[in-house]
PDB file of C-alpha atoms and ligand atoms in Angstrom:
ATOM      1  CA  MET P   1      -6.477  90.610 178.846  1.00 78.00           C
ATOM      2  CA  SER P   2      -6.451  92.965 181.840  1.00 87.00           C
ATOM      3  CA  VAL P   3      -8.485  92.499 185.018  1.00 96.00           C
ATOM      4  CA  ALA P   4     -12.077  93.760 184.721  1.00 97.00           C
ATOM      5  CA  VAL P   5     -12.661  96.939 186.734  1.00 98.00           C
ATOM      6  CA  ILE P   6     -16.227  97.837 187.724  1.00 98.00           C
ATOM      7  CA  ARG P   7     -17.138 101.234 189.176  1.00 98.00           C
ATOM      8  CA  ASP P   8     -20.912 101.042 188.923  1.00 97.00           C
ATOM      9  CA  LEU P   9     -23.113  99.178 191.415  1.00 98.00           C
ATOM     10  CA  ASP P  10     -25.595  97.834 188.844  1.00 98.00           C
ATOM     11  CA  ALA P  11     -22.777  96.371 186.748  1.00 98.00           C
ATOM     12  CA  LEU P  12     -21.301  94.774 189.885  1.00 98.00           C
ATOM     13  CA  ARG P  13     -24.633  93.204 190.795  1.00 98.00           C
ATOM     14  CA  ARG P  14     -25.101  91.841 187.251  1.00 98.00           C
ATOM     15  CA  GLN P  15     -21.722  90.112 187.456  1.00 98.00           C
ATOM     16  CA  THR P  16     -22.227  88.611 190.914  1.00 98.00           C
ATOM     17  CA  ALA P  17     -25.772  87.489 190.014  1.00 98.00           C
ATOM     18  CA  ALA P  18     -24.378  85.693 186.946  1.00 98.00           C
ATOM     19  CA  TRP P  19     -21.806  83.903 189.123  1.00 98.00           C
ATOM     20  CA  ARG P  20     -24.497  82.897 191.619  1.00 98.00           C
ATOM     21  CA  LYS P  21     -26.717  81.610 188.810  1.00 98.00           C
ATOM     22  CA  ALA P  22     -23.851  79.450 187.586  1.00 98.00           C
ATOM     23  CA  GLY P  23     -23.429  78.065 191.131  1.00 98.00           C
ATOM     24  CA  GLU P  24     -20.024  79.736 191.543  1.00 98.00           C
ATOM     25  CA  THR P  25     -18.592  81.127 194.778  1.00 98.00           C
ATOM     26  CA  PHE P  26     -16.601  84.322 195.278  1.00 98.00           C
ATOM     27  CA  GLY P  27     -14.374  85.813 197.918  1.00 98.00           C
ATOM     28  CA  LEU P  28     -13.850  89.530 198.572  1.00 99.00           C
ATOM     29  CA  VAL P  29     -10.540  91.159 199.526  1.00 99.00           C
ATOM     30  CA  PRO P  30     -11.165  94.739 200.716  1.00 98.00           C
ATOM     31  CA  THR P  31      -8.139  97.021 200.194  1.00 98.00           C
ATOM     32  CA  MET P  32      -7.190 100.661 199.897  1.00 98.00           C
ATOM     33  CA  GLY P  33      -4.850  99.928 196.963  1.00 97.00           C
ATOM     34  CA  ALA P  34      -1.066 100.543 196.777  1.00 97.00           C
ATOM     35  CA  LEU P  35      -0.865  96.780 196.815  1.00 98.00           C
ATOM     36  CA  HIS P  36       2.081  94.735 198.118  1.00 98.00           C
ATOM     37  CA  GLU P  37       2.776  91.004 198.546  1.00 98.00           C
ATOM     38  CA  GLY P  38       0.640  90.890 201.729  1.00 98.00           C
ATOM     39  CA  HIS P  39      -2.425  92.015 199.788  1.00 98.00           C
ATOM     40  CA  LEU P  40      -1.603  89.572 196.983  1.00 98.00           C
ATOM     41  CA  ASP P  41      -1.488  86.680 199.469  1.00 98.00           C
ATOM     42  CA  LEU P  42      -5.020  87.616 200.580  1.00 98.00           C
ATOM     43  CA  VAL P  43      -6.118  87.349 196.934  1.00 98.00           C
ATOM     44  CA  ARG P  44      -4.378  83.981 196.556  1.00 98.00           C
ATOM     45  CA  LEU P  45      -6.206  82.756 199.670  1.00 98.00           C
ATOM     46  CA  ALA P  46      -9.597  83.981 198.364  1.00 98.00           C
ATOM     47  CA  LYS P  47      -8.887  82.259 195.053  1.00 98.00           C
ATOM     48  CA  SER P  48      -7.947  79.002 196.787  1.00 98.00           C
ATOM     49  CA  GLN P  49     -11.278  78.906 198.656  1.00 98.00           C
ATOM     50  CA  CYS P  50     -13.679  80.259 195.991  1.00 98.00           C
ATOM     51  CA  THR P  51     -14.252  80.113 192.234  1.00 98.00           C
ATOM     52  CA  HIS P  52     -13.602  83.876 191.915  1.00 98.00           C
ATOM     53  CA  ALA P  53     -11.626  86.530 193.786  1.00 98.00           C
ATOM     54  CA  VAL P  54     -12.983  90.094 193.899  1.00 99.00           C
ATOM     55  CA  VAL P  55     -10.673  92.856 195.155  1.00 99.00           C
ATOM     56  CA  SER P  56     -12.132  96.183 196.210  1.00 98.00           C
ATOM     57  CA  ILE P  57      -9.931  99.259 195.978  1.00 98.00           C
ATOM     58  CA  PHE P  58     -11.308 102.246 197.838  1.00 98.00           C
ATOM     59  CA  VAL P  59      -9.382 104.746 199.938  1.00 98.00           C
ATOM     60  CA  ASN P  60     -12.115 105.253 202.506  1.00 97.00           C
ATOM     61  CA  PRO P  61     -12.362 108.884 203.657  1.00 96.00           C
ATOM     62  CA  ALA P  62     -14.625 107.836 206.559  1.00 96.00           C
ATOM     63  CA  GLN P  63     -11.740 106.127 208.384  1.00 96.00           C
ATOM     64  CA  PHE P  64      -9.318 109.065 208.226  1.00 97.00           C
ATOM     65  CA  ALA P  65      -9.470 112.032 210.613  1.00 95.00           C
ATOM     66  CA  PRO P  66      -8.986 115.463 208.990  1.00 95.00           C
ATOM     67  CA  HIS P  67      -5.344 115.663 210.181  1.00 94.00           C
ATOM     68  CA  GLU P  68      -4.470 112.164 208.891  1.00 96.00           C
ATOM     69  CA  ASP P  69      -2.902 111.052 205.596  1.00 95.00           C
ATOM     70  CA  PHE P  70      -5.970 110.642 203.311  1.00 96.00           C
ATOM     71  CA  ASP P  71      -4.616 113.112 200.728  1.00 95.00           C
ATOM     72  CA  ARG P  72      -1.109 111.701 200.590  1.00 95.00           C
ATOM     73  CA  TYR P  73      -2.105 108.013 200.937  1.00 96.00           C
ATOM     74  CA  PRO P  74      -0.310 106.215 198.050  1.00 95.00           C
ATOM     75  CA  ARG P  75      -2.472 105.517 194.974  1.00 96.00           C
ATOM     76  CA  ASP P  76      -1.352 103.461 191.950  1.00 97.00           C
ATOM     77  CA  GLU P  77      -4.264 101.919 190.085  1.00 97.00           C
ATOM     78  CA  ALA P  78      -2.272 100.854 187.000  1.00 97.00           C
ATOM     79  CA  GLY P  79       0.368  99.137 189.148  1.00 98.00           C
ATOM     80  CA  ASP P  80      -2.315  97.487 191.300  1.00 98.00           C
ATOM     81  CA  LEU P  81      -4.147  96.093 188.266  1.00 98.00           C
ATOM     82  CA  ALA P  82      -0.941  94.595 186.843  1.00 98.00           C
ATOM     83  CA  LYS P  83      -0.227  92.859 190.173  1.00 98.00           C
ATOM     84  CA  LEU P  84      -3.799  91.611 190.506  1.00 98.00           C
ATOM     85  CA  LYS P  85      -3.697  90.124 187.013  1.00 98.00           C
ATOM     86  CA  ARG P  86      -0.604  88.133 188.038  1.00 97.00           C
ATOM     87  CA  VAL P  87      -2.410  86.463 190.943  1.00 98.00           C
ATOM     88  CA  GLY P  88      -5.590  85.632 189.030  1.00 97.00           C
ATOM     89  CA  CYS P  89      -7.946  88.241 190.480  1.00 98.00           C
ATOM     90  CA  ASP P  90     -11.235  88.049 188.543  1.00 98.00           C
ATOM     91  CA  LEU P  91     -12.757  91.443 189.256  1.00 98.00           C
ATOM     92  CA  VAL P  92     -11.821  94.778 190.799  1.00 98.00           C
ATOM     93  CA  TRP P  93     -14.584  96.769 192.493  1.00 98.00           C
ATOM     94  CA  SER P  94     -13.421 100.371 192.527  1.00 98.00           C
ATOM     95  CA  PRO P  95     -16.306 102.708 193.306  1.00 98.00           C
ATOM     96  CA  ASP P  96     -15.935 106.477 193.288  1.00 97.00           C
ATOM     97  CA  ARG P  97     -16.504 108.333 196.518  1.00 97.00           C
ATOM     98  CA  SER P  98     -19.893 109.504 195.151  1.00 97.00           C
ATOM     99  CA  VAL P  99     -20.951 105.878 194.591  1.00 98.00           C
ATOM    100  CA  MET P 100     -19.940 104.795 198.104  1.00 98.00           C
ATOM    101  CA  TYR P 101     -21.172 107.917 199.886  1.00 98.00           C
ATOM    102  CA  PRO P 102     -23.794 109.591 197.661  1.00 98.00           C
ATOM    103  CA  GLU P 103     -25.289 112.962 198.504  1.00 97.00           C
ATOM    104  CA  GLY P 104     -27.370 112.595 201.682  1.00 98.00           C
ATOM    105  CA  PHE P 105     -25.513 109.536 203.046  1.00 98.00           C
ATOM    106  CA  ALA P 106     -26.112 109.629 206.816  1.00 98.00           C
ATOM    107  CA  THR P 107     -25.801 106.164 208.378  1.00 98.00           C
ATOM    108  CA  ARG P 108     -22.844 104.909 210.394  1.00 97.00           C
ATOM    109  CA  ILE P 109     -22.102 101.619 212.146  1.00 98.00           C
ATOM    110  CA  VAL P 110     -20.695 102.138 215.633  1.00 97.00           C
ATOM    111  CA  PRO P 111     -18.787  99.058 216.803  1.00 98.00           C
ATOM    112  CA  ALA P 112     -18.047  98.553 220.513  1.00 98.00           C
ATOM    113  CA  GLY P 113     -16.510  95.485 222.187  1.00 97.00           C
ATOM    114  CA  ALA P 114     -13.341  94.621 220.288  1.00 98.00           C
ATOM    115  CA  ALA P 115     -13.251  98.178 218.918  1.00 98.00           C
ATOM    116  CA  GLU P 116     -12.685  99.647 222.388  1.00 97.00           C
ATOM    117  CA  GLY P 117      -9.211 100.862 223.362  1.00 98.00           C
ATOM    118  CA  LEU P 118      -5.958 100.298 221.425  1.00 98.00           C
ATOM    119  CA  GLU P 119      -6.465 102.018 218.023  1.00 98.00           C
ATOM    120  CA  SER P 120      -9.664 103.731 219.216  1.00 98.00           C
ATOM    121  CA  ASP P 121      -7.776 105.580 221.955  1.00 98.00           C
ATOM    122  CA  PHE P 122      -5.721 107.301 219.254  1.00 98.00           C
ATOM    123  CA  ARG P 123      -8.032 107.175 216.212  1.00 97.00           C
ATOM    124  CA  PRO P 124     -11.555 107.447 217.688  1.00 96.00           C
ATOM    125  CA  HIS P 125     -13.217 107.789 214.272  1.00 93.00           C
ATOM    126  CA  PHE P 126     -11.413 104.793 212.771  1.00 98.00           C
ATOM    127  CA  PHE P 127     -13.479 101.655 213.450  1.00 98.00           C
ATOM    128  CA  GLY P 128     -16.795 103.420 212.766  1.00 98.00           C
ATOM    129  CA  GLY P 129     -15.434 104.269 209.320  1.00 98.00           C
ATOM    130  CA  VAL P 130     -14.016 100.779 208.766  1.00 98.00           C
ATOM    131  CA  ALA P 131     -17.178  98.965 209.922  1.00 98.00           C
ATOM    132  CA  THR P 132     -19.425 101.212 207.827  1.00 98.00           C
ATOM    133  CA  VAL P 133     -17.434 100.766 204.625  1.00 98.00           C
ATOM    134  CA  CYS P 134     -16.961  97.010 205.189  1.00 98.00           C
ATOM    135  CA  CYS P 135     -20.688  96.542 205.800  1.00 98.00           C
ATOM    136  CA  LYS P 136     -21.373  98.429 202.567  1.00 98.00           C
ATOM    137  CA  LEU P 137     -18.761  96.424 200.637  1.00 98.00           C
ATOM    138  CA  PHE P 138     -20.243  93.174 201.981  1.00 98.00           C
ATOM    139  CA  THR P 139     -23.790  94.079 200.943  1.00 98.00           C
ATOM    140  CA  GLN P 140     -22.618  95.470 197.571  1.00 98.00           C
ATOM    141  CA  VAL P 141     -20.573  92.380 196.647  1.00 98.00           C
ATOM    142  CA  GLY P 142     -22.410  89.691 198.654  1.00 98.00           C
ATOM    143  CA  PRO P 143     -19.381  87.362 198.870  1.00 98.00           C
ATOM    144  CA  ASP P 144     -19.160  83.887 200.425  1.00 98.00           C
ATOM    145  CA  ILE P 145     -16.023  84.918 202.291  1.00 99.00           C
ATOM    146  CA  ALA P 146     -14.071  88.109 202.916  1.00 99.00           C
ATOM    147  CA  VAL P 147     -10.335  87.841 203.571  1.00 99.00           C
ATOM    148  CA  PHE P 148      -8.528  90.172 205.982  1.00 98.00           C
ATOM    149  CA  GLY P 149      -4.938  90.336 207.220  1.00 98.00           C
ATOM    150  CA  GLU P 150      -3.876  89.741 210.817  1.00 98.00           C
ATOM    151  CA  LYS P 151      -1.581  92.727 210.243  1.00 98.00           C
ATOM    152  CA  ASP P 152      -4.611  94.810 211.281  1.00 98.00           C
ATOM    153  CA  TYR P 153      -5.605  92.425 214.054  1.00 98.00           C
ATOM    154  CA  GLN P 154      -8.038  94.691 215.884  1.00 98.00           C
ATOM    155  CA  GLN P 155      -9.734  95.499 212.564  1.00 98.00           C
ATOM    156  CA  LEU P 156     -10.032  91.762 211.772  1.00 98.00           C
ATOM    157  CA  THR P 157     -11.585  91.160 215.218  1.00 98.00           C
ATOM    158  CA  VAL P 158     -14.008  94.097 214.850  1.00 98.00           C
ATOM    159  CA  VAL P 159     -15.116  92.906 211.390  1.00 98.00           C
ATOM    160  CA  ARG P 160     -15.645  89.339 212.656  1.00 98.00           C
ATOM    161  CA  GLN P 161     -17.725  90.739 215.514  1.00 98.00           C
ATOM    162  CA  MET P 162     -19.809  92.878 213.130  1.00 98.00           C
ATOM    163  CA  VAL P 163     -20.518  89.942 210.788  1.00 98.00           C
ATOM    164  CA  ARG P 164     -21.627  87.856 213.778  1.00 98.00           C
ATOM    165  CA  ASP P 165     -23.661  90.653 215.390  1.00 98.00           C
ATOM    166  CA  LEU P 166     -25.474  91.631 212.174  1.00 98.00           C
ATOM    167  CA  ASP P 167     -25.995  88.014 210.968  1.00 98.00           C
ATOM    168  CA  LEU P 168     -24.292  88.786 207.659  1.00 98.00           C
ATOM    169  CA  PRO P 169     -24.414  85.572 205.584  1.00 98.00           C
ATOM    170  CA  MET P 170     -20.675  85.204 204.943  1.00 98.00           C
ATOM    171  CA  ARG P 171     -17.485  84.079 206.627  1.00 98.00           C
ATOM    172  CA  ILE P 172     -14.435  86.150 207.591  1.00 98.00           C
ATOM    173  CA  VAL P 173     -11.079  84.494 206.911  1.00 98.00           C
ATOM    174  CA  GLY P 174      -7.854  85.831 208.484  1.00 98.00           C
ATOM    175  CA  LEU P 175      -4.369  85.576 206.948  1.00 98.00           C
ATOM    176  CA  PRO P 176      -1.131  85.727 209.024  1.00 98.00           C
ATOM    177  CA  THR P 177       0.954  88.868 208.517  1.00 98.00           C
ATOM    178  CA  VAL P 178       3.272  88.848 205.508  1.00 98.00           C
ATOM    179  CA  ARG P 179       6.677  90.318 206.424  1.00 98.00           C
ATOM    180  CA  GLU P 180       9.788  91.653 204.740  1.00 98.00           C
ATOM    181  CA  ALA P 181      12.939  89.519 205.146  1.00 98.00           C
ATOM    182  CA  ASP P 182      13.964  91.574 208.221  1.00 98.00           C
ATOM    183  CA  GLY P 183      10.601  91.058 209.952  1.00 98.00           C
ATOM    184  CA  LEU P 184       8.922  94.399 209.188  1.00 98.00           C
ATOM    185  CA  ALA P 185       5.232  93.831 208.420  1.00 98.00           C
ATOM    186  CA  MET P 186       4.480  94.818 204.822  1.00 98.00           C
ATOM    187  CA  SER P 187       2.363  97.968 204.663  1.00 97.00           C
ATOM    188  CA  SER P 188       1.461 100.548 202.035  1.00 94.00           C
ATOM    189  CA  ARG P 189       2.609 103.171 204.572  1.00 95.00           C
ATOM    190  CA  ASN P 190       6.178 101.763 204.665  1.00 97.00           C
ATOM    191  CA  ALA P 191       6.679 103.857 201.512  1.00 96.00           C
ATOM    192  CA  TYR P 192       6.664 106.948 203.783  1.00 96.00           C
ATOM    193  CA  LEU P 193       9.804 105.808 205.664  1.00 98.00           C
ATOM    194  CA  THR P 194      13.157 107.483 204.985  1.00 98.00           C
ATOM    195  CA  PRO P 195      16.092 105.045 204.454  1.00 98.00           C
ATOM    196  CA  ASP P 196      17.265 105.668 208.046  1.00 98.00           C
ATOM    197  CA  GLU P 197      13.777 105.037 209.455  1.00 98.00           C
ATOM    198  CA  ARG P 198      13.394 101.931 207.292  1.00 98.00           C
ATOM    199  CA  ALA P 199      16.580 100.528 208.851  1.00 98.00           C
ATOM    200  CA  VAL P 200      15.179 101.018 212.382  1.00 98.00           C
ATOM    201  CA  ALA P 201      11.589  99.971 211.611  1.00 98.00           C
ATOM    202  CA  PRO P 202      11.994  96.181 212.216  1.00 98.00           C
ATOM    203  CA  THR P 203      12.609  96.974 215.911  1.00 98.00           C
ATOM    204  CA  ILE P 204       8.823  97.078 216.275  1.00 98.00           C
ATOM    205  CA  TYR P 205       8.590  93.396 215.275  1.00 98.00           C
ATOM    206  CA  ARG P 206      11.522  92.465 217.507  1.00 98.00           C
ATOM    207  CA  VAL P 207       9.785  94.122 220.472  1.00 98.00           C
ATOM    208  CA  VAL P 208       6.372  92.433 220.019  1.00 98.00           C
ATOM    209  CA  SER P 209       8.193  89.117 219.554  1.00 98.00           C
ATOM    210  CA  GLN P 210      10.111  89.666 222.806  1.00 98.00           C
ATOM    211  CA  VAL P 211       6.953  90.502 224.755  1.00 97.00           C
ATOM    212  CA  ALA P 212       5.220  87.450 223.261  1.00 97.00           C
ATOM    213  CA  GLU P 213       8.145  85.229 224.267  1.00 96.00           C
ATOM    214  CA  ALA P 214       8.056  86.654 227.784  1.00 95.00           C
ATOM    215  CA  ALA P 215       4.308  85.940 228.076  1.00 92.00           C
ATOM    216  CA  ALA P 216       4.810  82.447 226.677  1.00 92.00           C
ATOM    217  CA  SER P 217       7.480  81.651 229.226  1.00 92.00           C
ATOM    218  CA  GLY P 218       5.583  83.015 232.242  1.00 88.00           C
ATOM    219  CA  ASP P 219       7.467  86.267 232.839  1.00 89.00           C
ATOM    220  CA  VAL P 220       5.554  89.145 234.457  1.00 91.00           C
ATOM    221  CA  ILE P 221       3.743  90.731 231.522  1.00 93.00           C
ATOM    222  CA  ALA P 222       3.789  94.332 232.822  1.00 94.00           C
ATOM    223  CA  ALA P 223       7.583  94.175 233.152  1.00 96.00           C
ATOM    224  CA  ALA P 224       7.954  92.799 229.617  1.00 97.00           C
ATOM    225  CA  VAL P 225       5.679  95.560 228.266  1.00 98.00           C
ATOM    226  CA  ALA P 226       7.596  98.288 230.125  1.00 98.00           C
ATOM    227  CA  GLY P 227      10.878  96.889 228.772  1.00 98.00           C
ATOM    228  CA  GLY P 228       9.438  96.775 225.245  1.00 98.00           C
ATOM    229  CA  LYS P 229       8.300 100.399 225.429  1.00 98.00           C
ATOM    230  CA  ALA P 230      11.736 101.464 226.651  1.00 98.00           C
ATOM    231  CA  ASP P 231      13.409  99.572 223.764  1.00 98.00           C
ATOM    232  CA  LEU P 232      11.118 101.264 221.230  1.00 98.00           C
ATOM    233  CA  GLU P 233      11.748 104.706 222.670  1.00 98.00           C
ATOM    234  CA  ALA P 234      15.509 104.096 222.731  1.00 98.00           C
ATOM    235  CA  ALA P 235      15.310 103.216 219.012  1.00 98.00           C
ATOM    236  CA  GLY P 236      13.555 106.550 218.283  1.00 98.00           C
ATOM    237  CA  PHE P 237       9.894 105.506 218.267  1.00 98.00           C
ATOM    238  CA  LYS P 238       7.086 107.434 219.950  1.00 98.00           C
ATOM    239  CA  VAL P 239       4.783 104.722 221.336  1.00 98.00           C
ATOM    240  CA  ASP P 240       0.974 105.106 221.098  1.00 98.00           C
ATOM    241  CA  TYR P 241       0.382 101.749 222.813  1.00 98.00           C
ATOM    242  CA  LEU P 242       2.041  98.412 223.520  1.00 98.00           C
ATOM    243  CA  GLU P 243      -0.441  96.063 225.161  1.00 98.00           C
ATOM    244  CA  VAL P 244      -1.211  92.403 225.731  1.00 97.00           C
ATOM    245  CA  ARG P 245      -4.865  91.448 225.337  1.00 96.00           C
ATOM    246  CA  ASP P 246      -7.160  88.437 225.077  1.00 95.00           C
ATOM    247  CA  ALA P 247      -6.613  87.179 221.513  1.00 96.00           C
ATOM    248  CA  LYS P 248     -10.254  86.393 220.817  1.00 95.00           C
ATOM    249  CA  THR P 249     -12.147  89.345 222.329  1.00 95.00           C
ATOM    250  CA  LEU P 250      -9.300  91.866 222.703  1.00 97.00           C
ATOM    251  CA  ALA P 251     -10.531  92.462 226.265  1.00 95.00           C
ATOM    252  CA  PRO P 252      -7.837  93.807 228.623  1.00 94.00           C
ATOM    253  CA  LEU P 253      -6.197  91.067 230.686  1.00 91.00           C
ATOM    254  CA  THR P 254      -7.709  90.052 234.000  1.00 79.00           C
ATOM    255  CA  THR P 255      -5.553  88.913 236.905  1.00 70.00           C
ATOM    256  CA  ASP P 256      -5.883  85.284 235.832  1.00 68.00           C
ATOM    257  CA  PRO P 257      -6.096  85.191 232.038  1.00 71.00           C
ATOM    258  CA  ASP P 258      -6.656  81.897 230.285  1.00 75.00           C
ATOM    259  CA  GLY P 259      -6.461  81.118 226.585  1.00 88.00           C
ATOM    260  CA  PRO P 260      -4.401  82.711 223.833  1.00 94.00           C
ATOM    261  CA  LEU P 261      -3.134  86.292 224.049  1.00 96.00           C
ATOM    262  CA  ARG P 262      -2.169  88.907 221.475  1.00 97.00           C
ATOM    263  CA  VAL P 263       0.582  91.503 221.795  1.00 98.00           C
ATOM    264  CA  LEU P 264      -0.356  94.683 219.896  1.00 98.00           C
ATOM    265  CA  VAL P 265       1.646  97.818 219.225  1.00 98.00           C
ATOM    266  CA  ALA P 266       1.325 101.154 217.440  1.00 98.00           C
ATOM    267  CA  ALA P 267       4.237 103.585 217.334  1.00 98.00           C
ATOM    268  CA  TRP P 268       5.431 106.549 215.319  1.00 98.00           C
ATOM    269  CA  LEU P 269       8.734 106.666 213.527  1.00 98.00           C
ATOM    270  CA  GLY P 270       9.085 110.276 212.412  1.00 97.00           C
ATOM    271  CA  LYS P 271       5.887 111.076 210.503  1.00 96.00           C
ATOM    272  CA  THR P 272       4.947 107.423 209.913  1.00 97.00           C
ATOM    273  CA  ARG P 273       2.667 105.441 212.197  1.00 97.00           C
ATOM    274  CA  LEU P 274       3.469 101.718 212.228  1.00 98.00           C
ATOM    275  CA  ILE P 275       1.356  98.943 213.780  1.00 98.00           C
ATOM    276  CA  ASP P 276       2.163  95.305 214.425  1.00 98.00           C
ATOM    277  CA  ASN P 277       0.977  92.396 216.540  1.00 98.00           C
ATOM    278  CA  ILE P 278       1.796  88.794 217.317  1.00 98.00           C
ATOM    279  CA  GLY P 279      -0.006  85.874 218.967  1.00 97.00           C
ATOM    280  CA  VAL P 280       0.861  83.939 222.122  1.00 94.00           C
ATOM    281  CA  ALA P 281      -0.862  80.599 221.623  1.00 84.00           C
ATOM    282  CA  HIS P 282      -0.048  78.959 224.966  1.00 80.00           C
ATOM    283  CA  PRO P 283       0.856  81.609 227.533  1.00 80.00           C
ATOM    284  CA  LEU P 284       2.228  80.550 230.895  1.00 81.00           C
ATOM    285  CA  HIS P 285       0.596  82.788 233.483  1.00 66.00           C
ATOM    286  CA  ARG P 286       2.551  83.691 236.547  1.00 55.00           C
ATOM    287  CA  GLY P 287       1.521  87.301 236.749  1.00 59.00           C
ATOM    288  CA  LEU P 288       0.455  90.366 234.868  1.00 61.00           C
TER     289      LEU P 288
HETATM  290  P1  AMP Y 301      -5.159  98.136 203.492  1.00 95.39           P
HETATM  291  O1  AMP Y 301      -5.111  98.278 202.020  1.00 95.39           O
HETATM  292  O2  AMP Y 301      -3.924  98.557 204.182  1.00 95.39           O
HETATM  293  O3  AMP Y 301      -6.419  98.698 204.092  1.00 95.39           O
HETATM  294  O4  AMP Y 301      -5.230  96.583 203.782  1.00 95.39           O
HETATM  295  C1  AMP Y 301      -6.130  95.759 203.111  1.00 95.39           C
HETATM  296  C2  AMP Y 301      -6.059  94.376 203.694  1.00 95.39           C
HETATM  297  O5  AMP Y 301      -4.725  93.883 203.558  1.00 95.39           O
HETATM  298  C3  AMP Y 301      -6.383  94.322 205.203  1.00 95.39           C
HETATM  299  O6  AMP Y 301      -7.131  93.158 205.469  1.00 95.39           O
HETATM  300  C4  AMP Y 301      -5.006  94.247 205.812  1.00 95.39           C
HETATM  301  O7  AMP Y 301      -5.003  93.618 207.087  1.00 95.39           O
HETATM  302  C5  AMP Y 301      -4.296  93.399 204.798  1.00 95.39           C
HETATM  303  N1  AMP Y 301      -2.842  93.528 204.921  1.00 95.39           N
HETATM  304  C6  AMP Y 301      -2.125  94.686 204.888  1.00 95.39           C
HETATM  305  N2  AMP Y 301      -0.815  94.419 205.096  1.00 95.39           N
HETATM  306  C7  AMP Y 301      -0.707  93.078 205.271  1.00 95.39           C
HETATM  307  C8  AMP Y 301       0.380  92.196 205.538  1.00 95.39           C
HETATM  308  N3  AMP Y 301       1.631  92.631 205.673  1.00 95.39           N
HETATM  309  N4  AMP Y 301       0.112  90.872 205.665  1.00 95.39           N
HETATM  310  C9  AMP Y 301      -1.162  90.412 205.549  1.00 95.39           C
HETATM  311  N5  AMP Y 301      -2.227  91.196 205.285  1.00 95.39           N
HETATM  312  C10 AMP Y 301      -2.010  92.507 205.152  1.00 95.39           C
END
């Protein structure tokens, strides 16, 4: 049997109410489809913590600017459903645009705090669109947990902050980034890379790893960041940002940071924008 796909909100609510009545738990994995092993690991994690795993597939127009890749974003529902069946997904929530944003829809969540800087400096519309659709998905599905990837670390932090700020009765669970054998973070957008770009792409992981190692061993962080940017540019990237931030709040570093840090990067390779990040659990601080 194939995975059940629901596109209608009443049918979704009937299913989740039946699970609740039976005392069963369920975890939600929000996605935009074009699924890869990273997404499938999120489903496995949801399944390991709850009776049921629900995957939403919705390419959210509200988080794309008009000049971005909404129209050419990869879509493969049949392939996605086959993969989800393999990992034991119980239900796919795949609303049409008119179900998510019906005529007259006019409310938007505006996250601040962790949403400030980094991605927002280059995609100012992005986290408003993400927070709005996630809040809707959470109230539509009503899960016990929602699972997100550290691959989109700022997004994970913004969603955690929203759930806390709005007292949503659920828990956010993060999963470490799933990578290709050469270190490149798996991403639906990797499909845009030409073979030559694909060969260069793992440089982005090498650079965040180097900056993280420098921070961990007490090197001056600004020097490590400048060196990392130069390495990326030499490899053919155009860098949007390469920054080291507080891992919990994503606040910019103060002169005397304490606690874990996160190195975050976004850079273009040709027409493809890649992001990555890595943690520094126990930084040695000798200078910024
Ligand atoms: P997307 O479909 O790209 O919006 O991503 C849906 C979810 O999958 C988000 O929580 C992402 O952070 C997560 N995700 C995407 N790529 C990876 C990866 N390589 N490893 C872990 N999680 C990922």
